[in-house]
Amino acid sequence: MSHTLSLPDIQRRDPIFAWLGLILLAFALLPAWSLDYGLLESTSDEILAAYGWSGLNVSLLWLLLPIVLLFRPRQAQRLEARRRHQFDAAWSVFCALFMIVSATLVGRGLGYGSIGIFIALGAVCTLALSRLEWLGGDRFVLGSLICIIAMIGVFIIFPSIAIFIPMFTNDAGEFAPLAFMAVLGQSHILQVIWNSFLLSVAVGIGCTFFGLVLAIYTTRIAKRSAIIGRVFSILPIVTPPFIVGLGVTLMMGRSGYVTEFMANWFGLTNTNWLYGFTGIWLAQVLAFTPMAFMILDGAIKTIHPSLEEASYTLRASRWQTFHRVFLPLLKPALANAFLIVIVQSLADFSNPLVLGGNFDVLATQIYFYITRRAARLSGCQHPWGDFAGVLAAGVLRAVHVDWQTLLRHHFRQNFPWRRAAAAGDIGVGRDAAAGHLGRLQCPALRQHFLRQLHRQLGGGLHPDLRQLHQAVWSRF
């Protein structure tokens, strides 16, 4: 007679309850809405207004909707309760999307409390999918996949949609589905698109050619020096973005040592040939050839040398072997390298910014468009917006220029402001200041300059900055 021992099943409490408790704590202890000056620099009234429970608003639904998941059995359910697990996963995704959409419609940012709510909803979705045995029921893999999808949506998909939305609105903000046709119909925009396409194709051809040559050399020809070629081919990848463009400028720019050598020893004319299509092409070929090399190098290693030896045995020449045996086997890798380089060329911003000159491409024009749009929204009339003021202040601080020495020396030598003020003739000083400050078309830069002027000259024109502002501004 045999006896069998069976261990009773241990009924554990469903961990989803713990994650729902995290949602409650995050909503109660952390602000649900974003703070303009951060958690440490905001006032107590601002922090209190950012809490979701401080008033009747849509953020209360961020707490009430996940609470629906509390109506469940106390113990964790197994695979048999498929509909329950499917509902948990779908409801958690719905709650997360509702938070994003509602905050967008209200026009307010998500606060610190939303981070805890998103983490808890992601954990609930992970538990539900693991109980459905997705991806083998591995919670770590499912959680990592959900995090990756969320990060791609937040940092790639959402910014891309936000960029394309203004294409379908007019200046008044109304929906206009054909508004982008007016933009694409402009000759300048068409020229920028053509420049980008032409440059990317030329860079793709150049990088694929040089990458193929370097890959053949390191895999089929070189033996001892192959490691040197591999090291130098990888260096452009690990360098910062602007280094290649600046290096080409220092070598072949108007004052570059290569240009001066050619002009002094061979009598060549020193021109600005580097700035434009030629310079961008040269810098991008140097920067992106290693990408093509790595793709083609791995593809060539998969081609067994016996195929080439068989071609030679059949009395084929080296050209016939290369053209009819070697290249057809490399066609997928060549197309892959060519397309990847084209995408990298279109996305490159640093080299066209340094070497572009009058040759406009999409990457730089998109950046300038965003800065000009931000400048218009901030009230600056200058096409560079506040960037001009920031750049001027940054350059002066970078070279350690003393504001007091600069202003006293320059303005006292050239403009009779303090002398006119000392003589009691405020009008002369006002006219002189207005004539030169009128050249600064950005209000932010004017205001910053007036503050520095008033501070460094000791208030010679007026004892009060407000009076100085009114005296000079009345001339504009």
Short mmCIF file of C-alpha atoms in Angstrom, two decimals:
data_model
loop_
_atom_site.label_atom_id
_atom_site.label_comp_id
_atom_site.label_asym_id
_atom_site.label_seq_id
_atom_site.Cartn_x
_atom_site.Cartn_y
_atom_site.Cartn_z
CA MET A 1 0.00 0.00 0.00
CA SER A 2 1.53 3.26 -1.10
CA HIS A 3 0.79 6.68 0.21
CA THR A 4 1.34 9.91 -1.77
CA LEU A 5 1.95 13.27 -0.24
CA SER A 6 0.48 16.37 -1.86
CA LEU A 7 1.34 19.91 -0.88
CA PRO A 8 -1.58 22.27 -0.66
CA ASP A 9 -1.61 25.21 -3.04
CA ILE A 10 -0.57 28.41 -1.32
CA GLN A 11 -3.08 31.11 -2.13
CA ARG A 12 -1.20 34.39 -2.31
CA ARG A 13 -2.71 37.81 -2.53
CA ASP A 14 -2.76 39.26 -6.02
CA PRO A 15 0.19 41.71 -6.39
CA ILE A 16 -2.02 43.96 -8.51
CA PHE A 17 -3.47 45.28 -5.25
CA ALA A 18 -0.01 46.54 -4.25
CA TRP A 19 0.40 48.39 -7.55
CA LEU A 20 -3.03 49.97 -7.15
CA GLY A 21 -1.88 51.13 -3.72
CA LEU A 22 1.12 52.79 -5.41
CA ILE A 23 -1.31 54.68 -7.67
CA LEU A 24 -3.17 55.93 -4.61
CA LEU A 25 0.03 57.04 -2.87
CA ALA A 26 1.40 58.77 -5.98
CA PHE A 27 -1.85 60.66 -6.51
CA ALA A 28 -2.09 61.70 -2.86
CA LEU A 29 1.55 62.63 -2.15
CA LEU A 30 2.84 64.02 -5.47
CA PRO A 31 1.52 66.80 -7.76
CA ALA A 32 -0.57 65.47 -10.61
CA TRP A 33 0.08 68.55 -12.76
CA SER A 34 3.42 70.00 -13.76
CA LEU A 35 4.99 72.98 -11.98
CA ASP A 36 6.46 75.84 -13.99
CA TYR A 37 9.38 76.38 -11.60
CA GLY A 38 9.88 72.88 -10.28
CA LEU A 39 9.04 71.34 -6.97
CA LEU A 40 11.73 73.17 -4.98
CA GLU A 41 11.29 76.69 -6.36
CA SER A 42 7.49 76.89 -6.56
CA THR A 43 5.38 78.55 -3.89
CA SER A 44 3.13 76.59 -1.57
CA ASP A 45 0.01 77.85 -3.37
CA GLU A 46 1.36 76.68 -6.72
CA ILE A 47 2.25 73.26 -5.32
CA LEU A 48 -1.17 72.91 -3.71
CA ALA A 49 -2.92 73.85 -6.97
CA ALA A 50 -0.90 71.18 -8.81
CA TYR A 51 -2.31 68.34 -6.68
CA GLY A 52 -5.13 66.43 -8.31
CA TRP A 53 -7.26 66.36 -5.17
CA SER A 54 -7.04 70.15 -4.65
CA GLY A 55 -10.09 70.77 -6.81
CA LEU A 56 -12.67 69.21 -9.06
CA ASN A 57 -10.79 68.50 -12.29
CA VAL A 58 -10.14 65.77 -14.81
CA SER A 59 -7.16 64.41 -12.87
CA LEU A 60 -9.56 62.81 -10.39
CA LEU A 61 -10.41 60.32 -13.12
CA TRP A 62 -6.76 59.31 -13.20
CA LEU A 63 -7.37 57.80 -9.75
CA LEU A 64 -10.94 56.61 -10.16
CA LEU A 65 -10.43 54.70 -13.43
CA PRO A 66 -7.65 52.37 -12.12
CA ILE A 67 -9.72 51.78 -8.94
CA VAL A 68 -12.04 49.68 -11.11
CA LEU A 69 -9.34 46.98 -11.01
CA LEU A 70 -9.95 46.57 -7.27
CA PHE A 71 -13.11 44.61 -8.00
CA ARG A 72 -11.34 41.28 -8.43
CA PRO A 73 -10.68 38.09 -6.49
CA ARG A 74 -8.25 38.36 -3.63
CA GLN A 75 -5.98 35.60 -4.92
CA ALA A 76 -4.09 35.75 -8.22
CA GLN A 77 -5.91 34.04 -11.05
CA ARG A 78 -4.29 31.52 -13.36
CA LEU A 79 -4.39 31.06 -17.11
CA GLU A 80 -7.97 29.81 -17.01
CA ALA A 81 -9.24 33.36 -16.29
CA ARG A 82 -8.16 34.63 -19.69
CA ARG A 83 -10.86 37.27 -19.99
CA ARG A 84 -9.91 38.72 -16.63
CA HIS A 85 -6.27 39.05 -17.65
CA GLN A 86 -7.20 40.52 -21.03
CA PHE A 87 -9.40 43.08 -19.29
CA ASP A 88 -6.58 44.02 -16.86
CA ALA A 89 -4.11 44.60 -19.71
CA ALA A 90 -6.57 46.54 -21.88
CA TRP A 91 -7.86 48.66 -18.99
CA SER A 92 -4.36 49.64 -17.83
CA VAL A 93 -3.44 50.73 -21.37
CA PHE A 94 -6.71 52.68 -21.62
CA CYS A 95 -6.02 54.47 -18.34
CA ALA A 96 -2.53 55.50 -19.48
CA LEU A 97 -3.84 56.80 -22.83
CA PHE A 98 -6.67 58.64 -21.08
CA MET A 99 -4.17 60.48 -18.89
CA ILE A 100 -2.14 61.62 -21.89
CA VAL A 101 -5.14 62.65 -23.99
CA SER A 102 -6.92 64.47 -21.15
CA ALA A 103 -3.78 66.41 -20.20
CA THR A 104 -3.31 67.39 -23.84
CA LEU A 105 -6.90 68.61 -24.17
CA VAL A 106 -6.71 70.56 -20.92
CA GLY A 107 -3.40 72.10 -21.98
CA ARG A 108 -1.44 71.27 -18.83
CA GLY A 109 1.62 69.14 -18.31
CA LEU A 110 1.83 65.92 -16.37
CA GLY A 111 3.38 66.16 -12.91
CA TYR A 112 5.52 63.93 -10.74
CA GLY A 113 2.53 61.92 -9.57
CA SER A 114 1.82 60.76 -13.10
CA ILE A 115 5.20 59.00 -13.16
CA GLY A 116 4.17 56.70 -10.32
CA ILE A 117 0.78 56.10 -11.94
CA PHE A 118 2.39 55.17 -15.26
CA ILE A 119 4.81 52.78 -13.53
CA ALA A 120 1.97 51.07 -11.68
CA LEU A 121 -0.17 50.76 -14.82
CA GLY A 122 2.79 49.30 -16.69
CA ALA A 123 3.31 46.75 -13.92
CA VAL A 124 -0.38 45.76 -14.02
CA CYS A 125 -0.16 45.29 -17.79
CA THR A 126 3.02 43.23 -17.37
CA LEU A 127 1.40 40.93 -14.80
CA ALA A 128 -1.68 40.44 -16.98
CA LEU A 129 0.34 39.57 -20.08
CA SER A 130 2.59 37.19 -18.15
CA ARG A 131 -0.48 35.33 -16.85
CA LEU A 132 -1.61 35.03 -20.46
CA GLU A 133 1.83 33.46 -21.11
CA TRP A 134 2.86 36.01 -23.71
CA LEU A 135 6.56 35.63 -24.58
CA GLY A 136 6.67 32.56 -22.37
CA GLY A 137 5.25 34.43 -19.39
CA ASP A 138 8.64 36.05 -18.62
CA ARG A 139 7.83 39.18 -16.60
CA PHE A 140 11.26 40.74 -17.11
CA VAL A 141 11.05 40.46 -20.90
CA LEU A 142 7.47 41.76 -20.95
CA GLY A 143 8.31 44.67 -18.64
CA SER A 144 11.35 45.61 -20.70
CA LEU A 145 9.32 45.46 -23.90
CA ILE A 146 6.61 47.71 -22.43
CA CYS A 147 9.24 50.22 -21.27
CA ILE A 148 10.87 50.28 -24.70
CA ILE A 149 7.53 50.79 -26.44
CA ALA A 150 6.66 53.61 -24.01
CA MET A 151 10.00 55.35 -24.53
CA ILE A 152 9.70 55.10 -28.32
CA GLY A 153 6.22 56.57 -28.13
CA VAL A 154 7.26 59.43 -25.84
CA PHE A 155 10.59 60.38 -27.39
CA ILE A 156 10.08 59.54 -31.09
CA ILE A 157 6.43 59.13 -32.12
CA PHE A 158 4.97 62.00 -30.07
CA PRO A 159 7.58 64.62 -31.14
CA SER A 160 7.18 63.53 -34.77
CA ILE A 161 3.40 63.95 -34.59
CA ALA A 162 3.81 67.32 -32.85
CA ILE A 163 6.04 68.49 -35.71
CA PHE A 164 3.62 67.40 -38.43
CA ILE A 165 0.47 68.84 -36.80
CA PRO A 166 1.28 72.49 -37.75
CA MET A 167 1.45 71.38 -41.39
CA PHE A 168 -2.33 70.94 -41.36
CA THR A 169 -3.22 74.22 -39.61
CA ASN A 170 -3.28 77.80 -40.86
CA ASP A 171 -1.94 80.92 -39.15
CA ALA A 172 -5.12 81.21 -37.07
CA GLY A 173 -4.69 77.68 -35.71
CA GLU A 174 -7.65 76.29 -37.64
CA PHE A 175 -7.61 72.89 -39.31
CA ALA A 176 -6.57 73.19 -42.97
CA PRO A 177 -5.75 69.84 -44.58
CA LEU A 178 -4.17 71.40 -47.67
CA ALA A 179 -2.18 74.11 -45.90
CA PHE A 180 1.07 72.21 -46.37
CA MET A 181 0.69 72.41 -50.15
CA ALA A 182 1.29 76.16 -49.99
CA VAL A 183 4.53 75.50 -48.10
CA LEU A 184 5.72 72.75 -50.42
CA GLY A 185 4.95 74.93 -53.41
CA GLN A 186 7.52 77.55 -52.41
CA SER A 187 10.61 77.57 -54.58
CA HIS A 188 12.95 77.81 -51.60
CA ILE A 189 11.44 74.74 -49.94
CA LEU A 190 11.67 72.76 -53.17
CA GLN A 191 15.30 73.81 -53.54
CA VAL A 192 16.08 72.67 -49.99
CA ILE A 193 14.43 69.30 -50.63
CA TRP A 194 16.38 68.88 -53.88
CA ASN A 195 19.65 69.87 -52.17
CA SER A 196 19.09 67.33 -49.41
CA PHE A 197 18.21 64.57 -51.88
CA LEU A 198 21.18 65.31 -54.12
CA LEU A 199 23.60 65.48 -51.21
CA SER A 200 22.34 62.27 -49.59
CA VAL A 201 22.61 60.30 -52.85
CA ALA A 202 26.12 61.64 -53.51
CA VAL A 203 27.22 60.84 -49.96
CA GLY A 204 25.65 57.37 -50.20
CA ILE A 205 27.58 56.61 -53.40
CA GLY A 206 30.86 57.94 -51.99
CA CYS A 207 30.59 56.16 -48.64
CA THR A 208 29.57 52.87 -50.23
CA PHE A 209 32.51 53.02 -52.66
CA PHE A 210 35.15 53.88 -50.07
CA GLY A 211 33.65 51.46 -47.55
CA LEU A 212 33.81 48.66 -50.15
CA VAL A 213 37.43 49.46 -50.98
CA LEU A 214 38.41 49.49 -47.31
CA ALA A 215 36.48 46.30 -46.58
CA ILE A 216 38.10 44.42 -49.48
CA TYR A 217 41.51 45.62 -48.35
CA THR A 218 41.09 44.48 -44.73
CA THR A 219 39.49 41.10 -45.57
CA ARG A 220 41.19 39.99 -48.78
CA ILE A 221 44.48 41.87 -49.15
CA ALA A 222 45.93 43.12 -45.86
CA LYS A 223 47.27 40.75 -43.23
CA ARG A 224 49.38 42.58 -40.67
CA SER A 225 48.04 46.07 -41.39
CA ALA A 226 44.35 45.08 -41.28
CA ILE A 227 44.05 46.06 -37.63
CA ILE A 228 45.30 49.57 -38.44
CA GLY A 229 42.65 50.00 -41.11
CA ARG A 230 39.93 48.81 -38.76
CA VAL A 231 40.99 51.19 -35.97
CA PHE A 232 41.10 54.25 -38.23
CA SER A 233 37.78 53.30 -39.81
CA ILE A 234 36.08 53.24 -36.40
CA LEU A 235 37.50 56.57 -35.12
CA PRO A 236 35.02 58.86 -36.96
CA ILE A 237 32.12 57.05 -35.28
CA VAL A 238 33.27 57.75 -31.72
CA THR A 239 34.18 61.40 -32.36
CA PRO A 240 31.71 64.17 -31.40
CA PRO A 241 29.44 65.44 -34.21
CA PHE A 242 31.19 68.76 -34.89
CA ILE A 243 34.75 67.40 -34.84
CA VAL A 244 34.78 66.17 -38.44
CA GLY A 245 33.42 69.45 -39.82
CA LEU A 246 35.82 71.53 -37.73
CA GLY A 247 38.73 69.29 -38.72
CA VAL A 248 37.95 69.71 -42.41
CA THR A 249 37.68 73.47 -41.87
CA LEU A 250 41.07 73.64 -40.13
CA MET A 251 42.65 71.62 -42.93
CA MET A 252 41.02 72.99 -46.09
CA GLY A 253 39.30 76.18 -45.01
CA ARG A 254 40.34 79.61 -46.17
CA SER A 255 43.03 79.74 -43.47
CA GLY A 256 43.67 75.99 -43.29
CA TYR A 257 47.18 74.66 -43.43
CA VAL A 258 46.48 72.56 -46.54
CA THR A 259 45.00 75.58 -48.33
CA GLU A 260 47.91 77.82 -47.37
CA PHE A 261 50.41 75.18 -48.46
CA MET A 262 48.75 74.83 -51.88
CA ALA A 263 48.49 78.62 -52.27
CA ASN A 264 52.12 79.31 -51.26
CA TRP A 265 53.84 76.47 -53.10
CA PHE A 266 51.62 75.89 -56.13
CA GLY A 267 50.07 79.32 -56.60
CA LEU A 268 46.47 78.20 -56.26
CA THR A 269 43.88 80.87 -55.52
CA ASN A 270 42.60 80.93 -51.93
CA THR A 271 38.78 80.78 -52.25
CA ASN A 272 35.78 79.61 -50.24
CA TRP A 273 35.37 76.42 -52.26
CA LEU A 274 34.94 74.34 -49.11
CA TYR A 275 31.72 75.98 -47.91
CA GLY A 276 28.75 74.48 -49.68
CA PHE A 277 28.01 71.15 -51.32
CA THR A 278 31.68 70.18 -51.60
CA GLY A 279 32.51 70.69 -47.95
CA ILE A 280 29.39 68.95 -46.65
CA TRP A 281 29.99 66.00 -48.99
CA LEU A 282 33.61 65.68 -47.91
CA ALA A 283 32.81 65.85 -44.18
CA GLN A 284 29.90 63.41 -44.40
CA VAL A 285 31.90 60.92 -46.46
CA LEU A 286 34.61 60.96 -43.81
CA ALA A 287 32.03 60.61 -41.03
CA PHE A 288 29.77 57.92 -42.52
CA THR A 289 32.21 55.72 -44.44
CA PRO A 290 32.87 53.62 -41.28
CA MET A 291 29.17 52.66 -41.18
CA ALA A 292 29.31 51.37 -44.74
CA PHE A 293 32.62 49.66 -43.98
CA MET A 294 31.24 47.71 -41.00
CA ILE A 295 28.25 46.48 -43.02
CA LEU A 296 30.32 45.45 -46.04
CA ASP A 297 33.11 43.98 -43.92
CA GLY A 298 30.69 41.55 -42.27
CA ALA A 299 29.14 40.66 -45.63
CA ILE A 300 32.48 39.96 -47.30
CA LYS A 301 33.50 37.63 -44.46
CA THR A 302 30.46 35.48 -45.23
CA ILE A 303 31.59 34.97 -48.85
CA HIS A 304 33.83 31.94 -48.89
CA PRO A 305 37.07 32.35 -50.91
CA SER A 306 36.43 28.99 -52.57
CA LEU A 307 33.85 30.65 -54.83
CA GLU A 308 36.50 32.99 -56.18
CA GLU A 309 38.97 30.13 -56.55
CA ALA A 310 36.38 28.18 -58.54
CA SER A 311 35.94 31.17 -60.83
CA TYR A 312 39.69 31.37 -61.40
CA THR A 313 39.74 27.62 -62.10
CA LEU A 314 37.20 28.17 -64.89
CA ARG A 315 39.65 30.65 -66.47
CA ALA A 316 37.77 33.78 -65.45
CA SER A 317 39.79 36.95 -65.11
CA ARG A 318 39.97 39.01 -61.95
CA TRP A 319 37.52 41.54 -63.36
CA GLN A 320 35.06 38.82 -64.40
CA THR A 321 35.29 37.23 -60.96
CA PHE A 322 34.76 40.54 -59.23
CA HIS A 323 31.95 41.66 -61.54
CA ARG A 324 30.03 38.40 -61.98
CA VAL A 325 30.73 36.49 -58.75
CA PHE A 326 31.79 38.86 -56.00
CA LEU A 327 29.50 41.86 -56.58
CA PRO A 328 26.25 39.88 -57.07
CA LEU A 329 26.80 38.24 -53.70
CA LEU A 330 27.32 41.68 -52.14
CA LYS A 331 24.23 43.36 -53.62
CA PRO A 332 22.08 43.10 -50.45
CA ALA A 333 24.90 44.48 -48.29
CA LEU A 334 25.62 47.28 -50.78
CA ALA A 335 21.95 48.30 -50.82
CA ASN A 336 21.83 48.17 -47.04
CA ALA A 337 24.93 50.34 -46.63
CA PHE A 338 23.72 52.79 -49.29
CA LEU A 339 20.31 53.29 -47.66
CA ILE A 340 21.70 53.63 -44.13
CA VAL A 341 24.18 56.28 -45.27
CA ILE A 342 21.40 58.18 -47.08
CA VAL A 343 19.34 58.27 -43.88
CA GLN A 344 22.35 59.39 -41.83
CA SER A 345 23.12 62.12 -44.36
CA LEU A 346 19.56 63.45 -44.25
CA ALA A 347 19.63 63.49 -40.44
CA ASP A 348 23.07 65.08 -40.13
CA PHE A 349 22.96 68.56 -38.60
CA SER A 350 26.47 69.43 -37.45
CA ASN A 351 28.35 69.25 -40.74
CA PRO A 352 25.83 71.31 -42.80
CA LEU A 353 25.75 73.87 -39.98
CA VAL A 354 29.54 74.28 -40.02
CA LEU A 355 30.23 73.89 -43.75
CA GLY A 356 26.87 74.64 -45.38
CA GLY A 357 27.36 78.25 -46.37
CA ASN A 358 24.54 79.11 -48.79
CA PHE A 359 23.76 75.43 -49.44
CA ASP A 360 20.60 74.79 -47.37
CA VAL A 361 19.50 71.30 -46.35
CA LEU A 362 16.50 69.98 -44.43
CA ALA A 363 18.23 69.43 -41.09
CA THR A 364 19.49 73.00 -40.70
CA GLN A 365 16.35 74.59 -42.13
CA ILE A 366 14.12 72.68 -39.70
CA TYR A 367 16.27 73.93 -36.83
CA PHE A 368 16.16 77.53 -38.03
CA TYR A 369 12.41 77.29 -38.56
CA ILE A 370 11.86 76.09 -34.98
CA THR A 371 14.09 78.83 -33.53
CA ARG A 372 12.35 81.51 -35.59
CA ARG A 373 8.95 80.20 -34.56
CA ALA A 374 9.95 80.22 -30.91
CA ALA A 375 11.30 83.75 -31.34
CA ARG A 376 8.01 84.94 -32.83
CA LEU A 377 6.07 83.38 -29.98
CA SER A 378 8.33 85.14 -27.46
CA GLY A 379 7.87 88.53 -29.16
CA CYS A 380 11.26 88.88 -30.84
CA GLN A 381 11.19 90.40 -34.31
CA HIS A 382 14.70 89.46 -35.29
CA PRO A 383 14.76 86.28 -37.39
CA TRP A 384 17.31 84.77 -35.01
CA GLY A 385 15.13 85.66 -32.02
CA ASP A 386 16.56 85.45 -28.52
CA PHE A 387 19.33 83.26 -29.90
CA ALA A 388 21.22 86.42 -30.87
CA GLY A 389 21.10 87.76 -27.35
CA VAL A 390 22.08 84.44 -25.81
CA LEU A 391 24.90 83.99 -28.31
CA ALA A 392 26.24 87.51 -27.69
CA ALA A 393 26.19 87.07 -23.92
CA GLY A 394 27.71 83.60 -24.18
CA VAL A 395 30.56 84.74 -26.41
CA LEU A 396 31.36 87.67 -24.15
CA ARG A 397 31.43 85.44 -21.09
CA ALA A 398 33.44 82.76 -22.89
CA VAL A 399 36.29 85.14 -23.70
CA HIS A 400 36.02 86.81 -20.26
CA VAL A 401 35.28 90.28 -21.56
CA ASP A 402 34.77 92.75 -18.72
CA TRP A 403 31.39 94.45 -19.20
CA GLN A 404 32.49 97.51 -17.27
CA THR A 405 35.68 98.06 -19.26
CA LEU A 406 33.98 97.41 -22.57
CA LEU A 407 31.02 99.73 -22.01
CA ARG A 408 32.94 102.55 -20.36
CA HIS A 409 35.67 102.60 -22.99
CA HIS A 410 33.42 102.23 -26.03
CA PHE A 411 30.49 104.43 -25.14
CA ARG A 412 32.38 107.20 -23.39
CA GLN A 413 34.75 107.51 -26.34
CA ASN A 414 32.05 107.50 -29.01
CA PHE A 415 28.80 108.78 -27.48
CA PRO A 416 28.35 111.84 -25.23
CA TRP A 417 25.79 110.20 -22.98
CA ARG A 418 27.28 110.93 -19.59
CA ARG A 419 28.52 114.34 -20.74
CA ALA A 420 25.04 115.24 -21.96
CA ALA A 421 23.52 113.96 -18.76
CA ALA A 422 25.97 115.94 -16.65
CA ALA A 423 25.12 119.08 -18.61
CA GLY A 424 21.43 118.48 -17.99
CA ASP A 425 20.64 117.86 -21.67
CA ILE A 426 18.77 114.56 -21.39
CA GLY A 427 17.43 114.87 -24.95
CA VAL A 428 20.88 114.58 -26.55
CA GLY A 429 21.65 111.44 -24.57
CA ARG A 430 18.24 110.03 -25.36
CA ASP A 431 18.65 110.66 -29.10
CA ALA A 432 22.11 109.06 -29.13
CA ALA A 433 20.90 106.02 -27.21
CA ALA A 434 17.82 105.65 -29.38
CA GLY A 435 19.83 105.82 -32.57
CA HIS A 436 22.05 102.88 -31.61
CA LEU A 437 19.61 100.80 -29.61
CA GLY A 438 17.20 100.98 -32.52
CA ARG A 439 19.50 98.61 -34.40
CA LEU A 440 18.72 95.89 -31.87
CA GLN A 441 15.45 94.50 -33.20
CA CYS A 442 14.97 91.90 -30.44
CA PRO A 443 13.16 93.33 -27.37
CA ALA A 444 14.84 90.82 -25.04
CA LEU A 445 18.28 91.88 -26.30
CA ARG A 446 17.37 95.57 -25.93
CA GLN A 447 16.19 95.07 -22.37
CA HIS A 448 19.30 93.11 -21.44
CA PHE A 449 21.54 95.75 -23.04
CA LEU A 450 19.76 98.57 -21.22
CA ARG A 451 20.19 96.85 -17.88
CA GLN A 452 23.91 96.38 -18.49
CA LEU A 453 24.26 99.96 -19.70
CA HIS A 454 22.46 101.39 -16.69
CA ARG A 455 24.45 99.20 -14.31
CA GLN A 456 27.89 99.91 -15.78
CA LEU A 457 27.45 103.64 -16.33
CA GLY A 458 26.16 104.10 -12.82
CA GLY A 459 22.77 105.44 -13.84
CA GLY A 460 24.21 108.56 -15.47
CA LEU A 461 21.19 109.21 -17.65
CA HIS A 462 18.47 108.51 -15.08
CA PRO A 463 18.59 107.21 -11.52
CA ASP A 464 15.76 104.79 -12.22
CA LEU A 465 15.84 102.02 -14.82
CA ARG A 466 12.14 102.58 -15.54
CA GLN A 467 12.79 106.23 -16.43
CA LEU A 468 15.74 105.24 -18.59
CA HIS A 469 13.57 102.64 -20.32
CA GLN A 470 10.82 105.18 -21.01
CA ALA A 471 13.22 107.85 -22.22
CA VAL A 472 14.93 105.62 -24.75
CA TRP A 473 11.87 103.58 -25.74
CA SER A 474 9.89 106.70 -26.61
CA ARG A 475 12.10 107.13 -29.66
CA PHE A 476 11.12 103.77 -31.26
#
